[in-house]
Short mmCIF file of C-alpha atoms and ligand atoms in Angstrom, two decimals:
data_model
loop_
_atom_site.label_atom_id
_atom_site.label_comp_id
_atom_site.label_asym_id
_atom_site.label_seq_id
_atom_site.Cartn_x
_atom_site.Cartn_y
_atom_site.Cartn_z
CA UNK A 1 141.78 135.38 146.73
CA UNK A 2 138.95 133.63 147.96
CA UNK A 3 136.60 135.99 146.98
CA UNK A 4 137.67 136.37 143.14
CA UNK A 5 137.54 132.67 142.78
CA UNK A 6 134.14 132.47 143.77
CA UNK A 7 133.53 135.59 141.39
CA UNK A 8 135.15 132.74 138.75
CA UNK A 9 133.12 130.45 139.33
CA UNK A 10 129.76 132.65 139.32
CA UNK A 11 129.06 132.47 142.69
CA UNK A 12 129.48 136.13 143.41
CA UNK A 13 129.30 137.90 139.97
CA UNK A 14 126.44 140.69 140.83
CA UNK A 15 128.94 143.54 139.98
CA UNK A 16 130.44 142.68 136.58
CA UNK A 17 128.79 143.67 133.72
CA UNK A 18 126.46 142.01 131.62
CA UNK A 19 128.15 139.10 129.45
CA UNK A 20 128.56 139.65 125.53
CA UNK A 21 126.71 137.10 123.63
CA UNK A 22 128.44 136.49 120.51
CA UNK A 23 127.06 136.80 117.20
CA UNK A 24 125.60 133.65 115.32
CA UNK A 25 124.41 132.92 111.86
CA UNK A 26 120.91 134.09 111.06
CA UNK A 27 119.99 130.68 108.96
CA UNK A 28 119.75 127.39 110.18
CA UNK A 29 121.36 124.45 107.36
CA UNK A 30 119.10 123.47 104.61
CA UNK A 31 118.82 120.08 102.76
CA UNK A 32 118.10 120.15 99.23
CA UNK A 33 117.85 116.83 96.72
CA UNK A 34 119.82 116.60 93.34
CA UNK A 35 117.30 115.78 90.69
CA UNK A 36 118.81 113.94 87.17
CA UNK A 37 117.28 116.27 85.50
CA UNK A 38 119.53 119.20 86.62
CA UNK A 39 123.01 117.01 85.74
CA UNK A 40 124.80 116.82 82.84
CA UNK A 41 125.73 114.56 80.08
CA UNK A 42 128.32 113.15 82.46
CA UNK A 43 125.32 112.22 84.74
CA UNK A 44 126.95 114.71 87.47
CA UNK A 45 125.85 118.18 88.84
CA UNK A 46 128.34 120.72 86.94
CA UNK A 47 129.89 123.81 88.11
CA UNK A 48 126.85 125.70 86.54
CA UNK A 49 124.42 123.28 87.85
CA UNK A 50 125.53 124.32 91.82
CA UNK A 51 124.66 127.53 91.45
CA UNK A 52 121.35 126.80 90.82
CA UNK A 53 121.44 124.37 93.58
CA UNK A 54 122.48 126.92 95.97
CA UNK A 55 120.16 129.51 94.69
CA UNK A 56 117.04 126.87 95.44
CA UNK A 57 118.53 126.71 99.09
CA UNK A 58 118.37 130.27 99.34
CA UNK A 59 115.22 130.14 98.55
CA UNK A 60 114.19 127.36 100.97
CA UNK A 61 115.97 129.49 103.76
CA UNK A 62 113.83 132.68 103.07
CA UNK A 63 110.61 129.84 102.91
CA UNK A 64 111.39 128.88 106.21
CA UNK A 65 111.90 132.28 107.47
CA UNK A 66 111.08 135.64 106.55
CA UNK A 67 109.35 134.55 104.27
CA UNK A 68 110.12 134.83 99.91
CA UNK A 69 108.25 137.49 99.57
CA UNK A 70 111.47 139.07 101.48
CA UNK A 71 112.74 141.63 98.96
CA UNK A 72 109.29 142.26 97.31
CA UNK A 73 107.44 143.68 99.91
CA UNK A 74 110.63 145.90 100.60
CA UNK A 75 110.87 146.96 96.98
CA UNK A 76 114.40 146.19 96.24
CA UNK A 77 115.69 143.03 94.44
CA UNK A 78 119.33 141.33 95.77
CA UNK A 79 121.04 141.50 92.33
CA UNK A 80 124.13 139.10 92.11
CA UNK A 81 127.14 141.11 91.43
CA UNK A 82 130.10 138.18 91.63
CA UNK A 83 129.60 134.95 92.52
CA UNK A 84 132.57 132.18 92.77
CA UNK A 85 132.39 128.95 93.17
CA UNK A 86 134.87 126.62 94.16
CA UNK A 87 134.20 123.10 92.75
CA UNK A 88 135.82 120.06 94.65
CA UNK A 89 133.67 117.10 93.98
CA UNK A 90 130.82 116.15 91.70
CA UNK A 91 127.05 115.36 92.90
CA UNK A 92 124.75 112.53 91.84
CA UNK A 93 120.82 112.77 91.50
CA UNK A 94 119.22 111.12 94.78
CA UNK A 95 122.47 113.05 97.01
CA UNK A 96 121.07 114.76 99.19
CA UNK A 97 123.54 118.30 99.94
CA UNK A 98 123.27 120.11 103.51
CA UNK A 99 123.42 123.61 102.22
CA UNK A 100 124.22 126.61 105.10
CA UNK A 101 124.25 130.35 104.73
CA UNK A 102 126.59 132.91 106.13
CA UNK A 103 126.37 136.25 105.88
CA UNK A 104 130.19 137.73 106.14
CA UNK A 105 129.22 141.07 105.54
CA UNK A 106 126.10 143.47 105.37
CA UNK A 107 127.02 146.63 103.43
CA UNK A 108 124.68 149.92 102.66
CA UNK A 109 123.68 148.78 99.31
CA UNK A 110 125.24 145.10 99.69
CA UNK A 111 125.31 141.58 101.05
CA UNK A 112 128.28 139.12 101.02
CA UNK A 113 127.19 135.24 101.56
CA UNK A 114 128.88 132.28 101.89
CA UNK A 115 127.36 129.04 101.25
CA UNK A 116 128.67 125.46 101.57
CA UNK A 117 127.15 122.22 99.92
CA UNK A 118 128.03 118.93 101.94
CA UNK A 119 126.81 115.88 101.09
CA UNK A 120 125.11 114.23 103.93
CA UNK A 121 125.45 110.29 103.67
CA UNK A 122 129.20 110.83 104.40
CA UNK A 123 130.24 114.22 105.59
CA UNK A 124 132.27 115.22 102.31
CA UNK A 125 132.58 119.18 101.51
CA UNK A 126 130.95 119.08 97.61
CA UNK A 127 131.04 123.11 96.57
CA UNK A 128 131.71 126.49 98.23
CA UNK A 129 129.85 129.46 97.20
CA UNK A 130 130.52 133.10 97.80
CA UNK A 131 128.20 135.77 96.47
CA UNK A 132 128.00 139.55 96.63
CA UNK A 133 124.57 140.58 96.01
CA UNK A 134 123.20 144.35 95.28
CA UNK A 135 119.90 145.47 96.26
CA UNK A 136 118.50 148.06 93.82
CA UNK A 137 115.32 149.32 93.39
CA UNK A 138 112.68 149.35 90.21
CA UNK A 139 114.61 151.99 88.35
CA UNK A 140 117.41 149.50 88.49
CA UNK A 141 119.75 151.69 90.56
CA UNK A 142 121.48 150.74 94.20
CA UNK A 143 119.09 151.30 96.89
CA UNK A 144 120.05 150.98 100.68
CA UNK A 145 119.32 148.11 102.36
CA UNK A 146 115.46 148.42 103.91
CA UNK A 147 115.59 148.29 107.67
CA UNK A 148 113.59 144.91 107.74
CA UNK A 149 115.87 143.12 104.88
CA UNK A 150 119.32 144.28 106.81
CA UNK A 151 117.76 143.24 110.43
CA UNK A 152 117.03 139.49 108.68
CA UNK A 153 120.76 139.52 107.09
CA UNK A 154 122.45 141.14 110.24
CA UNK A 155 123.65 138.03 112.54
CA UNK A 156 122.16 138.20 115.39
CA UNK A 157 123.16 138.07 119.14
CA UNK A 158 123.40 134.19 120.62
CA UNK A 159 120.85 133.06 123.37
CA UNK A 160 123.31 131.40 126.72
CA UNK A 161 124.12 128.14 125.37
CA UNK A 162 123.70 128.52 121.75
CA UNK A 163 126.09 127.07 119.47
CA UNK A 164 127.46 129.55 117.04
CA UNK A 165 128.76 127.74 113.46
CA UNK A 166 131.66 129.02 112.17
CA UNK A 167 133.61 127.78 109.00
CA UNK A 168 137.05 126.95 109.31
CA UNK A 169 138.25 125.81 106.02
CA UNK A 170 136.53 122.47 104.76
CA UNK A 171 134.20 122.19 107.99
CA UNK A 172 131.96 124.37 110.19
CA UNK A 173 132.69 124.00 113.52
CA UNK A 174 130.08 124.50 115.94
CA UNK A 175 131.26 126.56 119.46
CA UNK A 176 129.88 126.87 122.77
CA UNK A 177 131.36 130.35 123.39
CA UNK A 178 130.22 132.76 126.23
CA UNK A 179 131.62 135.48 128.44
CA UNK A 180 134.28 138.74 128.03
CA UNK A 181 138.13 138.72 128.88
CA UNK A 182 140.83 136.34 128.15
CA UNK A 183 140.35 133.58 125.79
CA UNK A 184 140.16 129.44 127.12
CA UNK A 185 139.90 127.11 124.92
CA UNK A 186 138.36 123.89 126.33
CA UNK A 187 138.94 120.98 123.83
CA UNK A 188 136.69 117.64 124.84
CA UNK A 189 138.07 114.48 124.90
CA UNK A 190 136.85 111.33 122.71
CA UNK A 191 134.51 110.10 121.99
CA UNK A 192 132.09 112.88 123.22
CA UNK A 193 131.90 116.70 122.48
CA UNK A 194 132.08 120.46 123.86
CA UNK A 195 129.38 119.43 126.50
CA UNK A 196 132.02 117.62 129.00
CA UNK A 197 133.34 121.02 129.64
CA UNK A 198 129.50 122.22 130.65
CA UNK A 199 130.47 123.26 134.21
CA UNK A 200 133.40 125.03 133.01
CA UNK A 201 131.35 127.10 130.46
CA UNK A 202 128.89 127.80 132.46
CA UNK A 203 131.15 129.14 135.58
CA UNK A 204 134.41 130.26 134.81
CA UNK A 205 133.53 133.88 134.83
CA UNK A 206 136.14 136.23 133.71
CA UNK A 207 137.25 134.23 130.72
CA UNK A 208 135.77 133.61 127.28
CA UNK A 209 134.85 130.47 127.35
CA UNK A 210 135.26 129.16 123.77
CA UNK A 211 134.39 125.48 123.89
CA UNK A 212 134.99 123.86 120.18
CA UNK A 213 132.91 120.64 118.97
CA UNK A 214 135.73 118.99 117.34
CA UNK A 215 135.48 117.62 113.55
CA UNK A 216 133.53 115.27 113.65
CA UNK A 217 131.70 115.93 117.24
CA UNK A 218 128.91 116.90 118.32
CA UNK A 219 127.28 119.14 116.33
CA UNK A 220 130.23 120.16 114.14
CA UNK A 221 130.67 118.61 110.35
CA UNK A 222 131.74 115.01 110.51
CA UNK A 223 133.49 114.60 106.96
CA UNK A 224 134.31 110.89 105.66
CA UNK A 225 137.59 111.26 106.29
CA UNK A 226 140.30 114.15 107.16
CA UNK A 227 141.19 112.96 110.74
CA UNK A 228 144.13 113.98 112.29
CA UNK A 229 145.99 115.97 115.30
CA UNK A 230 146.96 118.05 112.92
CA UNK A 231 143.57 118.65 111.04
CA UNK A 232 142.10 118.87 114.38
CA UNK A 233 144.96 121.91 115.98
CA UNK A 234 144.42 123.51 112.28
CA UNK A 235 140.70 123.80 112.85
CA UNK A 236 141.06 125.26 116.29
CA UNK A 237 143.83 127.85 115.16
CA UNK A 238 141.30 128.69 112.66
CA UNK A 239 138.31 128.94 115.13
CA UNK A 240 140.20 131.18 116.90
CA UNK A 241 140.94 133.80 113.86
CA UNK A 242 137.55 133.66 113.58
CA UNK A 243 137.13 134.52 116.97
CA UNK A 244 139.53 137.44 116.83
CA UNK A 245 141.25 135.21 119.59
CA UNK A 246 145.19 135.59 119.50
CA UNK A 247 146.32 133.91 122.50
CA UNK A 248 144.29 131.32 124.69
CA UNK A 249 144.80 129.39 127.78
CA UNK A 250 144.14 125.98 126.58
CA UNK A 251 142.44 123.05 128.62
CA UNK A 252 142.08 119.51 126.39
CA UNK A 253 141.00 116.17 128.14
CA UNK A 254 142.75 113.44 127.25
CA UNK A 255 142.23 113.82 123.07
CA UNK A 256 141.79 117.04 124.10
CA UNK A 257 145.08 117.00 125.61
CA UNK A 258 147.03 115.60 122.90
CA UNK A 259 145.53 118.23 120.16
CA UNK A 260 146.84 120.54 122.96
CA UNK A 261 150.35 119.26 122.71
CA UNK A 262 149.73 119.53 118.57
CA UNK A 263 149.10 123.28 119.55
CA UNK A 264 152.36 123.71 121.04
CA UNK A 265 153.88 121.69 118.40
CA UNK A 266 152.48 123.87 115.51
CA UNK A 267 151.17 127.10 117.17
CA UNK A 268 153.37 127.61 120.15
CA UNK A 269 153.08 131.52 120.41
CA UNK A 270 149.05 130.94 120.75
CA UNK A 271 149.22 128.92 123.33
CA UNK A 272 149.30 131.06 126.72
CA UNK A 273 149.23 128.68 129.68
CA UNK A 274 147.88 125.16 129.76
CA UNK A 275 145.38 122.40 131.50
CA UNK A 276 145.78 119.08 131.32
CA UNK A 277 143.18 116.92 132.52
CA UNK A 278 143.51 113.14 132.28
CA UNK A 279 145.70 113.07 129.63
CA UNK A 280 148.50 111.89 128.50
CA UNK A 281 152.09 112.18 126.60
CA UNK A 282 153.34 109.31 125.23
CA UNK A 283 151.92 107.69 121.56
CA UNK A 284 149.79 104.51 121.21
CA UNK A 285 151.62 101.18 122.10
CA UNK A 286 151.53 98.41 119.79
CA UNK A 287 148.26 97.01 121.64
CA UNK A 288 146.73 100.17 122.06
CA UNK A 289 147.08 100.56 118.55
CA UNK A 290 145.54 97.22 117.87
CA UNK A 291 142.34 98.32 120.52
CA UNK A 292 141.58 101.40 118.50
CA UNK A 293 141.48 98.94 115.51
CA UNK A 294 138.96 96.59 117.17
CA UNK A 295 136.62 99.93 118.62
CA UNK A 296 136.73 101.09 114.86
CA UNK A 297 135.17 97.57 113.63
CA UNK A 298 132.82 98.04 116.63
CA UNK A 299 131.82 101.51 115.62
CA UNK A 300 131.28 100.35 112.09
CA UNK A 301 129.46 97.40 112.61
CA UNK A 302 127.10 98.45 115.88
CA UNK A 303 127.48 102.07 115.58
CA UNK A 304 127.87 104.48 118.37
CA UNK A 305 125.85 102.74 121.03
CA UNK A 306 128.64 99.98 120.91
CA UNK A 307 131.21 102.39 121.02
CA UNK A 308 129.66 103.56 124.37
CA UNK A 309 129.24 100.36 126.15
CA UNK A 310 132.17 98.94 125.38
CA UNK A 311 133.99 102.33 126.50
CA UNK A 312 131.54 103.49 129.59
CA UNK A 313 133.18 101.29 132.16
CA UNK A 314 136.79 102.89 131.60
CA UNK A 315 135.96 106.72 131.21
CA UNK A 316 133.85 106.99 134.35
CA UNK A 317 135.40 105.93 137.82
CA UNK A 318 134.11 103.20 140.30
CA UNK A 319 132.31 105.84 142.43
CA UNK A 320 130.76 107.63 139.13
CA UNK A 321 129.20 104.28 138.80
CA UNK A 322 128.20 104.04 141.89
CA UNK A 323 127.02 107.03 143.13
CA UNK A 324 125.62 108.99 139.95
CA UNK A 325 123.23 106.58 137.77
CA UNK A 326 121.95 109.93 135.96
CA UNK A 327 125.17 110.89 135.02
CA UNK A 328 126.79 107.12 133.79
CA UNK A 329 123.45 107.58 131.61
CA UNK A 330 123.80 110.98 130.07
CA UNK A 331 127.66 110.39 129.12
CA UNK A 332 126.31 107.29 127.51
CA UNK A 333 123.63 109.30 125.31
CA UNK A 334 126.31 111.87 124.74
CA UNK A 335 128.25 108.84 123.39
CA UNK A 336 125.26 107.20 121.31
CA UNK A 337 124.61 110.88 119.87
CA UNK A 338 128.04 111.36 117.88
CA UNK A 339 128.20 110.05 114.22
CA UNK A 340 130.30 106.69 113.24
CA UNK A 341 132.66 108.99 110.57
CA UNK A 342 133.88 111.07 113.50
CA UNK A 343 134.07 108.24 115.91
CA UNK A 344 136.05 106.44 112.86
CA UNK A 345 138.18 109.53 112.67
CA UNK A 346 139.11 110.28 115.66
CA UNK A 347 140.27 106.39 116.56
CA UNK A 348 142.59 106.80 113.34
CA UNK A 349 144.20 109.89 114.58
CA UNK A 350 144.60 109.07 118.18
CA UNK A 351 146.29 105.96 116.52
CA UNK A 352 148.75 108.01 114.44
CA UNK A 353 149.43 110.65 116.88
CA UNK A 354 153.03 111.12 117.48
CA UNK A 355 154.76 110.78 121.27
CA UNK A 356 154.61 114.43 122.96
CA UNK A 357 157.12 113.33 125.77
CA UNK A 358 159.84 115.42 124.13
CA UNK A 359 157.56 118.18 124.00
CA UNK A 360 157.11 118.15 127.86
CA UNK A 361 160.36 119.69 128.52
CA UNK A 362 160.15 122.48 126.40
CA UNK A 363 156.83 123.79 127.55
CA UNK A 364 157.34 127.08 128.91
CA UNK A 365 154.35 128.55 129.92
CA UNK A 366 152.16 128.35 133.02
CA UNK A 367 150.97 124.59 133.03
CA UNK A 368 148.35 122.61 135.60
CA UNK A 369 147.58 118.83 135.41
CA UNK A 370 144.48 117.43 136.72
CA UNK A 371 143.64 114.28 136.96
CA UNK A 372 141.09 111.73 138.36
CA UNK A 373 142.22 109.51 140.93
CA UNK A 374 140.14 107.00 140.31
CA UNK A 375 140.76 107.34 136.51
CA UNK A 376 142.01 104.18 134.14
CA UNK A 377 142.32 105.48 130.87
CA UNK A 378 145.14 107.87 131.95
CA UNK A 379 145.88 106.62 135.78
CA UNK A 380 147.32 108.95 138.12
CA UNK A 381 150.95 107.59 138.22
CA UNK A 382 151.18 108.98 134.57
CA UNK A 383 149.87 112.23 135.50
CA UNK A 384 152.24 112.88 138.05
CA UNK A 385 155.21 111.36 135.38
CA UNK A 386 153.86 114.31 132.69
CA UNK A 387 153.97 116.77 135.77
CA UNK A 388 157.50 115.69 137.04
CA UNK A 389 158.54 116.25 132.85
CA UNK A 390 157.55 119.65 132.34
CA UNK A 391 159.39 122.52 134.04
CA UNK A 392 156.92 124.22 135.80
CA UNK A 393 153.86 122.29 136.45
CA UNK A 394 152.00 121.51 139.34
CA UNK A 395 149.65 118.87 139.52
CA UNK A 396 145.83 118.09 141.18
CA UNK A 397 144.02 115.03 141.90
CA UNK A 398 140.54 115.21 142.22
CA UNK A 399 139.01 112.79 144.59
CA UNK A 400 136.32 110.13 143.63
CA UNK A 401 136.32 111.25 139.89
CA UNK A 402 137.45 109.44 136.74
CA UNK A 403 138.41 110.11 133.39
CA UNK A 404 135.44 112.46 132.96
CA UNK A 405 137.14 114.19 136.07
CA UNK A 406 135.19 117.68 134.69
CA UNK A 407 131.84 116.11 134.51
CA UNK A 408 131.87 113.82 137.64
CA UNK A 409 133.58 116.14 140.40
CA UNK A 410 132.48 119.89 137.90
CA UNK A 411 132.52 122.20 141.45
CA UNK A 412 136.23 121.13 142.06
CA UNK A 413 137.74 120.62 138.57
CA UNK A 414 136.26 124.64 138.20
CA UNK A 415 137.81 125.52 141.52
CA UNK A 416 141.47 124.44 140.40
CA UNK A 417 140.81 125.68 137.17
CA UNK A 418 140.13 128.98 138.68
CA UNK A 419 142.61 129.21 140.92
CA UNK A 420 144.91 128.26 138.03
CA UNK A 421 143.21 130.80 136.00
CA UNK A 422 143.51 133.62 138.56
CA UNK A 423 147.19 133.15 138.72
CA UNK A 424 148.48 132.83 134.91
CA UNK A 425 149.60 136.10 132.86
CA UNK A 426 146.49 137.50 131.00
CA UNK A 427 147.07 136.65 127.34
C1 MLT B 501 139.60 110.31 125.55
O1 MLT B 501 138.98 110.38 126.61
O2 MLT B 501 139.76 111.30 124.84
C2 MLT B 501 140.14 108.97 125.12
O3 MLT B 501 139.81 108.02 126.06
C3 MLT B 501 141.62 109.03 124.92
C4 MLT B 501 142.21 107.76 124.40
O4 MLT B 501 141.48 106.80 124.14
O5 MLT B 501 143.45 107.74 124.23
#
């Protein structure tokens, strides 16, 4: 027993095999300026127009790569075979579009690309692109992919740590994701991202680790608006088709614990086991409601840095504060890095979420609840309420830690998540 939970949490791993690294993009997002000159009468970039806006972004990605000299010096030239593009909202000249490239599939003689224009002053998904381009040669027949043109198109294998981007419907979603075997999803709590679960990524060997930036976190797409438990379980259940991921062991802190009881509530039969970590059931009260209101003014008017000192006291405990300087200050960076639209966003649909208690007694799969016992946000006597409420849960304090419970105390929120781990049905 002993010894396999030290294997999960990487202290003695020597024998097992090498992890997989997971496959990202090859192209990093471009940006690319509408000029007036390519709109129309209407004084808006047309259906026609994007596709000459996406082709100058392909472009810009082979300029800032291999180079756009690409197909010549291999002879061939990527003719476009189909090309669709779904057209949800106009552009203006001076918008400035974040345009990405996926390749979804790399064929003898073929490519298939996806490519997604969103506007960057608020988020907003503008145009989705997806092409199937031909490479043939100067007799203007098919010709196999050279070696060099396929190995630039091919995605290639993530370095430890590396986010991987994958779209899921109107966002991309950026994942932490590392290791073989069963699937856990980790889903972070507010208002920070997929990096409050480092410890766990990093050590709970045995698993794949898929740790989500939420919409609007981190360093996935933060649209203007679109916030919601729902929105947020939808991407996730999403991320995980992408993934190839049926089942998953799910762990959310405290917003990551209610999108875990939206999980259940939509997507029961992918749900496997679950952790809860200072979180909690019941909706907003009245006042809470009337709190997120006030954090959403501060957000708007003083922008994320206000957000984090006005929320810094609560989500780390007394000894945190005390004890770790260094970390107080790198949750507050993590807090000054996120954007104000998924700040906004995710204040609006902790606000709306529904109540979960009647959930609790239904849940019938292998459940552990952590908490903090020196956490405010989501104090210990309601952890132990959620715990008594759900048929077969047991529960964990961890000593000296707070609401960031994974980040303040990582070595023993990994332990009891391993131990849990070791013990629940492989899904
Ligand atoms: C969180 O940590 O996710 C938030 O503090 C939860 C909340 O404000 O309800």
């Amino acid at each position: 027993m002993l010894g396999t939970t030290l294997q999960a949490l990487g202290i003695a791993d020597h024998a097992s095999p090498p992890p997989r690294l997971e496959a990202v993009s090859q192209f990093s997002p471009v940006e690319v300026t509408v000029y007036s000159y390519e709109c129309d009468a209407f004084g808006h970039l047309n259906q026609a127009a994007y596709l000459q806006v996406f082709e100058r972004a392909r472009w810009e990605i082979l300029a800032r790569g291999p180079g756009v000299d690409l197909f010549d010096r291999n002879q061939v030239w990527p003719a476009v075979r189909r090309v669709t593009v779904d057209y949800v909202l106009p552009a203006f000249p001076g918008d400035v579009l974040q345009v990405d490239a996926e390749v979804e599939k790399v064929g003898e003689t073929s490519l298939e690309m996806r490519q997604r224009a969103v506007r960057v002053r608020d988020g907003k998904l503008l145009a989705d692109l997806h092409i199937v381009f031909v490479t043939i040669g100067k007799d203007g027949k098919p010709k196999p992919l050279p070696a060099e043109v396929a190995g630039v198109f091919a995605p290639r294998q993530a370095r430890p740590g590396e986010l991987a981007r994958h779209s899921v419907g109107d966002v991309v979603l950026a994942a932490d994701v590392r290791g073989d075997g069963p699937a856990l999803l980790l889903v972070h709590g507010f208002p920070v991202d997929h990096s409050l679960w480092a410890h766990q990524v990093a050590t709970l060997k045995g698993w794949r680790r898929i740790a989500p930036d939420l919409r609007g976190c981190g360093a996935s797409d933060a649209p203007a608006d679109g916030y919601s438990m729902a929105a947020y379980a939808d991407d996730l259940v999403r991320l995980l088709d992408r993934l190839q991921v049926g089942r998953a062991v799910v762990a959310g802190l405290s917003m990551g614990g209610y999108v875990a009881f939206e999980l259940l509530r939509r997507y029961r039969e992918r749900v496997a086991g679950l952790i809860l970590v200072d979180t909690r059931a019941e909706a907003d009260t009245a006042d809470a409601r009337r709190g997120r209101e006030a954090m959403i003014e501060a957000a708007r008017s003083g922008g994320a840095s206000a957000v984090a000192e006005r929320m810094l006291p609560r989500l780390l405990g007394r000894t945190t504060h005390r004890t770790q300087p260094p970390l107080v200050q790198q949750v507050r960076e993590m807090i000054a890095h996120q954007r104000v639209p998924g700040i906004v966003g995710a204040l609006g649909a902790m606000r709306d979420r529904p109540d979960s208690t009647p959930l609790l007694a239904t849940i019938d799969v292998p459940t552990l609840v952590v908490v903090g016992e020196e956490d405010e946000v989501t104090p210990p006597a309601l952890a132990r309420a959620m715990t008594a409420a759900i048929p077969s849960a047991a529960l964990t304090t961890i000593a000296a830690a707070g609401h960031f419970a994974p980040l303040e105390a990582p070595s023993a929120v990994s332990r009891v998540m391993a131990e849990f781990l070791e013990a629940v049905p492989k899904p």
